[in-house]
Amino acid sequence: MQEDDFLNQYREAWHQDAARVRSEAEVPTAELHRAIARHERRRLSLRIALWSGSAAACAALLLAVLLPRPADVAVPAEPLLAVCPPPAALPLSGDSLAPQPASALPADMAQAHPVSIQPFGEVAEAPAFQPLEALPPQPPLADTAIPVLSPRYVVTDRLVAMGESEPVAPRIVVTDRLVHIEPHTYNTFREAVVEPVLALVTKDLD
Amino acid sequence: MSHIDTDKLSRYDQLIARNKAVMLRVCQLYARRDREQARDLYQDISLRLWVDMDTFKQQSSEATWVWRLAVNLALDRRRLELRRPEIVLSDSLPEPPVAEQCERLDHLYEAIARLPVDDQFIVSARLDGSSYQGLAALTGLREGTLRVRYNRIVNQLKDMLKGK
């Protein structure tokens, strides 16, 4: 046929190429089965990680909703780091960088709740939570969002410490309660806590 | 392998056995230059068939469905490769001499790759030696329809390959 005459000039080269590709490209059935097994294991692990991450986020949200909030606690509008006034406001004597004894501080500041940000990996043994009655009146709680200082920490009365950024097993220390969490802050919590954990877990699977 | 459905695995093995020639033809058209790429493409197609095999709705023939799935995968891989920066190992390596027959075959492959996906299937199957009867069974098309269509495809290839 005319059309076959045209393609006939290519047939021999085509067949040689086909034989070569067949010998190079074909993967034995056993190897295909192993690839499928790996794929199924990875899919299962990812599902478990997603469920675990979702469960952790739901548990944290549930804690925030169910645990009682102290009615007389006022949360400052500024980040908790600003609870202590800037150093210039403190009475200074001698070396201005030296820590001041509690007796040198104004009486109201002695009651202030110190927030310490520990180097990554250490969770501070924070002092017992004290009501912030000594502070001047603050805006109502509903208008205040708890900021996220960095992707690694969620600020509460204690700290939630994230796992390492290097691929080690993630470690999460959850505080006994969250002071306050709003819907938009929950999204920040999700970005700060849930998603990095998922990324670490799936990275370990690769 | 205990977490894998053995019935599904058995059906999968049969699917691969029926369509191996189709998969290898796609590797020949889209990854013939690089042995590793051809092998990777074959494995990718196989894995995609595992994932999608239960979604085949039988609106086309099985061979056509496998062909389309495999070609789409090959085109996706090609698009990804185009986006990756090219790593030049050495400027001083000479270009290997290309045999005339090899070059003519390259032009044929390029021309075939420019055809619609289903036409690629028909012409590559005919080049492989499939009869119209066999092709009709594979595609679900009538023999008469296939002859007319094949004639049109060859004329298109002739136009594309004019002077090459």
Coordinates of C-alpha atoms in Angstrom, one line a residue:
Chain A
M1 CA 0.0 0.0 0.0
Q2 CA 1.2 3.5 -0.7
E3 CA 1.2 4.7 2.9
D4 CA 3.1 1.6 3.9
D5 CA 5.7 2.2 1.2
F6 CA 6.5 5.5 2.7
L7 CA 7.0 4.2 6.2
N8 CA 8.8 1.1 5.0
Q9 CA 12.0 3.1 4.7
Y10 CA 12.0 3.6 8.5
R11 CA 10.8 0.1 9.5
E12 CA 14.1 -1.6 10.0
A13 CA 15.6 1.2 12.0
W14 CA 12.4 1.4 14.0
H15 CA 12.5 -2.3 14.9
Q16 CA 16.2 -2.1 15.9
D17 CA 15.4 0.8 18.2
A18 CA 12.4 -1.0 19.6
A19 CA 14.5 -4.1 20.5
R20 CA 17.1 -1.9 22.1
V21 CA 14.6 0.1 24.2
R22 CA 12.8 -3.2 25.2
S23 CA 16.1 -4.6 26.6
E24 CA 17.0 -1.3 28.4
A25 CA 13.7 -0.1 29.7
E26 CA 11.7 -3.1 30.7
V27 CA 11.6 -3.6 34.5
P28 CA 11.2 -7.1 35.9
T29 CA 7.9 -7.9 37.6
A30 CA 9.6 -8.5 41.0
E31 CA 11.2 -5.0 40.9
L32 CA 7.8 -3.5 40.0
H33 CA 6.2 -5.3 43.0
R34 CA 8.9 -3.9 45.3
A35 CA 8.3 -0.4 43.9
I36 CA 4.6 -0.8 44.6
A37 CA 5.3 -2.0 48.1
R38 CA 7.4 1.1 48.8
H39 CA 4.8 3.3 47.4
E40 CA 2.0 1.7 49.5
R41 CA 4.2 2.0 52.7
R42 CA 4.9 5.6 52.0
R43 CA 1.2 6.3 51.4
L44 CA 0.3 4.6 54.6
S45 CA 2.9 6.5 56.6
L46 CA 1.8 9.8 55.2
R47 CA -1.8 9.1 56.2
I48 CA -0.7 8.2 59.7
A49 CA 1.4 11.4 59.9
L50 CA -1.5 13.5 58.7
W51 CA -3.9 11.9 61.1
S52 CA -1.4 12.3 64.0
G53 CA -0.9 15.9 63.1
S54 CA -4.6 16.6 62.8
A55 CA -5.2 14.8 66.1
A56 CA -2.5 16.8 67.9
A57 CA -3.9 20.1 66.6
C58 CA -7.4 19.0 67.5
A59 CA -6.3 18.0 71.0
A60 CA -4.5 21.4 71.5
L61 CA -7.6 23.3 70.3
L62 CA -9.8 21.2 72.6
L63 CA -7.6 22.0 75.5
A64 CA -7.8 25.6 74.8
V65 CA -11.6 25.5 74.6
L66 CA -12.3 23.2 77.6
L67 CA -9.8 24.4 80.2
P68 CA -11.1 27.2 82.3
R69 CA -9.6 30.7 81.7
P70 CA -8.9 32.6 84.9
A71 CA -11.4 35.5 84.8
D72 CA -9.1 38.0 86.5
V73 CA -6.1 37.5 84.3
A74 CA -5.5 40.4 82.0
V75 CA -3.2 39.7 79.0
P76 CA -1.2 42.6 77.8
A77 CA -1.8 44.0 74.3
E78 CA 1.9 43.9 73.6
P79 CA 3.8 40.6 73.4
L80 CA 4.5 39.0 76.8
L81 CA 8.1 39.9 76.4
A82 CA 7.0 43.5 76.9
V83 CA 5.6 42.7 80.4
C84 CA 8.9 43.8 81.8
P85 CA 9.5 47.5 81.0
P86 CA 12.5 48.4 78.9
P87 CA 15.7 48.6 80.9
A88 CA 15.7 52.4 80.8
A89 CA 12.7 52.5 83.1
L90 CA 14.4 50.5 85.8
P91 CA 16.5 52.2 88.5
L92 CA 20.1 51.6 87.5
S93 CA 23.1 51.5 89.6
G94 CA 26.6 50.7 88.7
D95 CA 26.8 48.4 85.6
S96 CA 23.7 49.0 83.6
L97 CA 23.9 45.4 82.2
A98 CA 24.0 43.7 85.5
P99 CA 20.8 42.1 86.6
Q100 CA 18.9 44.0 89.2
P101 CA 17.9 42.4 92.4
A102 CA 14.2 42.1 92.9
S103 CA 14.4 44.6 95.8
A104 CA 15.7 47.3 93.4
L105 CA 12.7 47.1 91.2
P106 CA 9.5 49.0 91.7
A107 CA 7.1 47.1 93.9
D108 CA 4.6 46.5 91.1
M109 CA 7.3 45.1 88.8
A110 CA 8.4 42.7 91.4
Q111 CA 5.2 40.9 90.8
A112 CA 5.6 40.9 87.1
H113 CA 5.7 37.6 85.3
P114 CA 9.1 37.1 83.8
V115 CA 9.1 35.4 80.4
S116 CA 12.3 33.7 79.5
I117 CA 13.0 32.5 76.0
Q118 CA 15.4 29.6 76.3
P119 CA 17.9 28.6 73.6
F120 CA 16.3 26.1 71.3
G121 CA 16.1 22.7 72.8
E122 CA 15.7 23.8 76.4
V123 CA 12.4 24.3 78.0
A124 CA 12.6 26.9 80.8
E125 CA 11.5 25.9 84.2
A126 CA 9.3 28.9 84.4
P127 CA 8.3 30.2 87.8
A128 CA 4.7 29.6 88.9
F129 CA 2.2 31.7 87.0
Q130 CA 1.2 34.8 88.9
P131 CA -1.8 37.0 88.0
L132 CA -0.8 40.2 86.4
E133 CA -2.9 42.4 88.8
A134 CA 0.0 44.8 89.3
L135 CA -0.1 45.9 85.7
P136 CA -2.1 48.8 84.6
P137 CA -5.5 48.0 83.1
Q138 CA -5.2 46.2 79.8
P139 CA -7.6 45.8 76.9
P140 CA -10.1 43.0 77.3
L141 CA -8.9 39.5 76.4
A142 CA -11.2 39.1 73.4
D143 CA -9.3 41.9 71.6
T144 CA -5.9 40.4 72.3
A145 CA -4.1 37.9 70.2
I146 CA -1.2 35.8 71.5
P147 CA 1.6 36.5 69.1
V148 CA 3.9 33.9 67.7
L149 CA 7.4 35.0 68.4
S150 CA 8.9 32.8 65.8
P151 CA 7.9 29.7 63.9
R152 CA 9.3 27.7 66.7
Y153 CA 7.4 29.0 69.7
V154 CA 3.9 29.7 70.7
V155 CA 3.8 32.1 73.6
T156 CA 1.8 30.9 76.5
D157 CA 2.3 31.1 80.2
R158 CA 5.0 28.6 79.5
L159 CA 6.6 27.7 76.2
V160 CA 5.7 25.2 73.6
A161 CA 9.0 24.1 72.3
M162 CA 9.2 22.7 68.8
G163 CA 11.5 19.9 67.6
E164 CA 14.7 20.6 65.9
S165 CA 14.8 22.0 62.3
E166 CA 17.3 19.2 61.5
P167 CA 15.7 15.9 60.8
V168 CA 15.5 14.3 64.3
A169 CA 12.4 12.9 65.9
P170 CA 10.2 15.9 66.7
R171 CA 9.7 16.6 70.4
I172 CA 6.7 18.7 71.5
V173 CA 6.3 19.9 75.0
V174 CA 2.7 21.1 75.5
T175 CA 2.0 23.4 78.4
D176 CA -0.6 22.7 81.0
R177 CA -2.8 25.2 79.4
L178 CA -2.9 27.9 76.7
V179 CA -3.8 31.3 77.9
H180 CA -5.8 32.2 74.9
I181 CA -6.2 31.2 71.4
E182 CA -8.3 32.8 68.7
P183 CA -9.3 31.4 65.2
H184 CA -6.7 33.4 63.4
T185 CA -4.1 32.5 66.1
Y186 CA -5.1 28.9 65.7
N187 CA -4.0 29.2 62.1
T188 CA -0.7 30.5 63.3
F189 CA -0.5 27.7 65.8
R190 CA -1.1 25.3 63.0
E191 CA 1.7 26.8 61.0
A192 CA 3.9 26.9 64.0
V193 CA 3.3 23.5 65.4
V194 CA 1.4 21.1 63.1
E195 CA 2.9 21.7 59.7
P196 CA 6.5 21.7 60.8
V197 CA 5.9 18.4 62.5
L198 CA 4.3 16.9 59.4
A199 CA 7.2 18.2 57.3
L200 CA 9.7 16.5 59.7
V201 CA 7.8 13.3 59.7
T202 CA 7.5 13.1 55.9
K203 CA 11.1 14.2 55.5
D204 CA 12.2 11.2 57.6
L205 CA 10.2 8.9 55.3
D206 CA 12.1 9.9 52.2
Chain B
M1 CA 3.9 -7.1 50.7
S2 CA 1.4 -8.2 53.3
H3 CA -0.3 -4.8 53.2
I4 CA -1.1 -5.1 49.5
D5 CA -4.3 -6.5 48.1
T6 CA -3.2 -9.8 46.4
D7 CA -6.2 -9.8 44.1
K8 CA -5.4 -6.3 42.9
L9 CA -1.8 -7.3 42.4
S10 CA -2.8 -10.3 40.3
R11 CA -5.0 -8.0 38.1
Y12 CA -2.2 -5.6 37.9
D13 CA 0.2 -8.2 36.6
Q14 CA -2.2 -9.2 33.9
L15 CA -2.8 -5.5 33.0
I16 CA 1.0 -5.0 32.6
A17 CA 1.4 -8.2 30.6
R18 CA -1.4 -7.2 28.1
N19 CA 0.0 -3.7 27.7
K20 CA 3.7 -4.1 28.0
A21 CA 4.2 -3.4 24.2
V22 CA 2.2 -0.2 24.5
M23 CA 4.3 1.0 27.5
L24 CA 7.6 0.2 25.7
R25 CA 6.4 2.0 22.6
V26 CA 5.9 5.1 24.7
C27 CA 9.4 4.7 26.2
Q28 CA 10.8 4.3 22.6
L29 CA 9.1 7.5 21.4
Y30 CA 9.8 9.7 24.4
A31 CA 12.9 8.4 26.1
R32 CA 14.9 6.4 23.5
R33 CA 18.0 8.4 23.9
D34 CA 18.7 7.7 27.6
R35 CA 18.7 4.2 29.0
E36 CA 18.1 5.4 32.6
Q37 CA 15.3 7.8 31.5
A38 CA 13.6 5.0 29.5
R39 CA 13.8 2.7 32.5
D40 CA 12.5 5.4 34.9
L41 CA 9.7 6.2 32.5
Y42 CA 8.7 2.5 32.3
Q43 CA 8.7 2.3 36.1
D44 CA 6.7 5.5 36.4
I45 CA 4.1 4.3 34.0
S46 CA 3.8 1.0 35.8
L47 CA 3.4 2.7 39.2
R48 CA 0.8 5.1 37.7
L49 CA -1.1 2.1 36.4
W50 CA -1.1 0.6 39.9
V51 CA -2.6 3.8 41.3
D52 CA -5.1 4.4 38.6
M53 CA -6.1 0.9 37.4
D54 CA -9.4 0.9 39.3
T55 CA -10.4 4.3 37.8
F56 CA -10.5 2.9 34.2
K57 CA -14.1 3.6 33.2
Q58 CA -14.0 1.6 29.9
Q59 CA -15.0 4.6 27.8
S60 CA -12.1 3.7 25.5
S61 CA -10.2 0.5 24.9
E62 CA -7.8 -0.5 27.6
A63 CA -4.8 -0.2 25.3
T64 CA -5.8 3.4 24.3
W65 CA -6.3 4.3 28.0
V66 CA -2.8 2.9 28.9
W67 CA -1.3 4.8 25.9
R68 CA -2.9 8.1 26.8
L69 CA -1.9 7.7 30.5
A70 CA 1.7 6.8 29.5
V71 CA 2.1 9.6 27.0
N72 CA 0.8 12.2 29.5
L73 CA 3.3 11.0 32.0
A74 CA 6.1 11.1 29.4
L75 CA 5.1 14.7 28.5
D76 CA 5.0 15.7 32.2
R77 CA 8.5 14.3 32.7
R78 CA 9.7 16.2 29.6
R79 CA 8.2 19.5 30.8
L80 CA 9.9 19.0 34.2
E81 CA 13.3 18.3 32.5
L82 CA 13.0 21.4 30.4
R83 CA 12.6 23.5 33.6
R84 CA 15.7 22.0 35.3
P85 CA 18.9 23.9 34.5
E86 CA 21.2 22.0 32.1
I87 CA 24.4 20.9 33.7
V88 CA 27.3 21.1 31.2
L89 CA 30.1 18.8 32.3
S90 CA 32.6 19.9 29.8
D91 CA 32.6 22.2 26.8
S92 CA 35.5 20.4 25.2
L93 CA 33.7 17.1 24.5
P94 CA 33.1 16.7 20.8
E95 CA 29.6 16.0 19.5
P96 CA 29.4 12.3 18.6
P97 CA 28.9 11.7 14.9
V98 CA 25.2 10.9 14.1
A99 CA 24.6 8.2 11.6
E100 CA 22.4 9.3 8.7
Q101 CA 19.9 6.6 9.4
C102 CA 19.8 7.6 13.1
E103 CA 19.1 11.2 12.1
R104 CA 16.3 10.3 9.7
L105 CA 14.8 8.2 12.5
D106 CA 15.0 11.2 14.9
H107 CA 13.0 13.3 12.4
L108 CA 10.4 10.5 12.2
Y109 CA 10.1 10.4 16.0
E110 CA 9.8 14.2 16.2
A111 CA 7.1 14.2 13.6
I112 CA 5.2 11.4 15.3
A113 CA 5.4 13.3 18.6
R114 CA 3.7 16.2 17.0
L115 CA 0.7 14.1 16.0
P116 CA -2.4 13.9 18.2
V117 CA -2.0 11.3 21.0
D118 CA -4.3 8.7 19.5
D119 CA -2.8 9.0 16.0
Q120 CA 0.6 8.4 17.6
F121 CA -0.7 5.1 18.9
I122 CA -2.0 4.0 15.5
V123 CA 1.1 4.9 13.5
S124 CA 3.5 3.4 16.1
A125 CA 1.5 0.2 16.3
R126 CA 1.6 -0.1 12.5
L127 CA 5.3 0.5 12.5
D128 CA 5.6 -2.3 15.0
G129 CA 3.8 -4.5 12.5
S130 CA 0.2 -4.6 13.9
S131 CA -2.4 -5.6 11.4
Y132 CA -5.5 -3.5 10.9
Q133 CA -7.5 -6.4 12.4
G134 CA -5.3 -6.4 15.5
L135 CA -5.4 -2.7 15.8
A136 CA -9.1 -2.7 15.5
A137 CA -9.3 -5.1 18.4
L138 CA -6.9 -2.9 20.5
T139 CA -8.6 0.4 19.8
G140 CA -12.2 -0.6 19.4
L141 CA -12.4 1.2 16.0
R142 CA -13.6 -0.5 12.8
E143 CA -11.0 -1.6 10.3
G144 CA -12.4 0.7 7.6
T145 CA -12.2 3.7 9.9
L146 CA -8.6 2.7 10.8
R147 CA -7.5 2.5 7.2
V148 CA -8.8 5.9 6.4
R149 CA -7.3 7.4 9.5
Y150 CA -4.0 5.7 9.0
N151 CA -3.9 7.1 5.4
R152 CA -4.4 10.6 6.7
I153 CA -1.7 10.1 9.4
V154 CA 0.9 9.0 6.8
N155 CA 0.1 12.0 4.6
Q156 CA 0.6 14.3 7.5
L157 CA 3.9 12.6 8.3
K158 CA 5.0 13.0 4.7
D159 CA 4.3 16.7 4.8
M160 CA 6.2 17.1 8.0
L161 CA 9.2 15.1 6.8
K162 CA 9.4 16.7 3.4
G163 CA 13.0 17.5 2.7
K164 CA 14.3 15.9 5.9

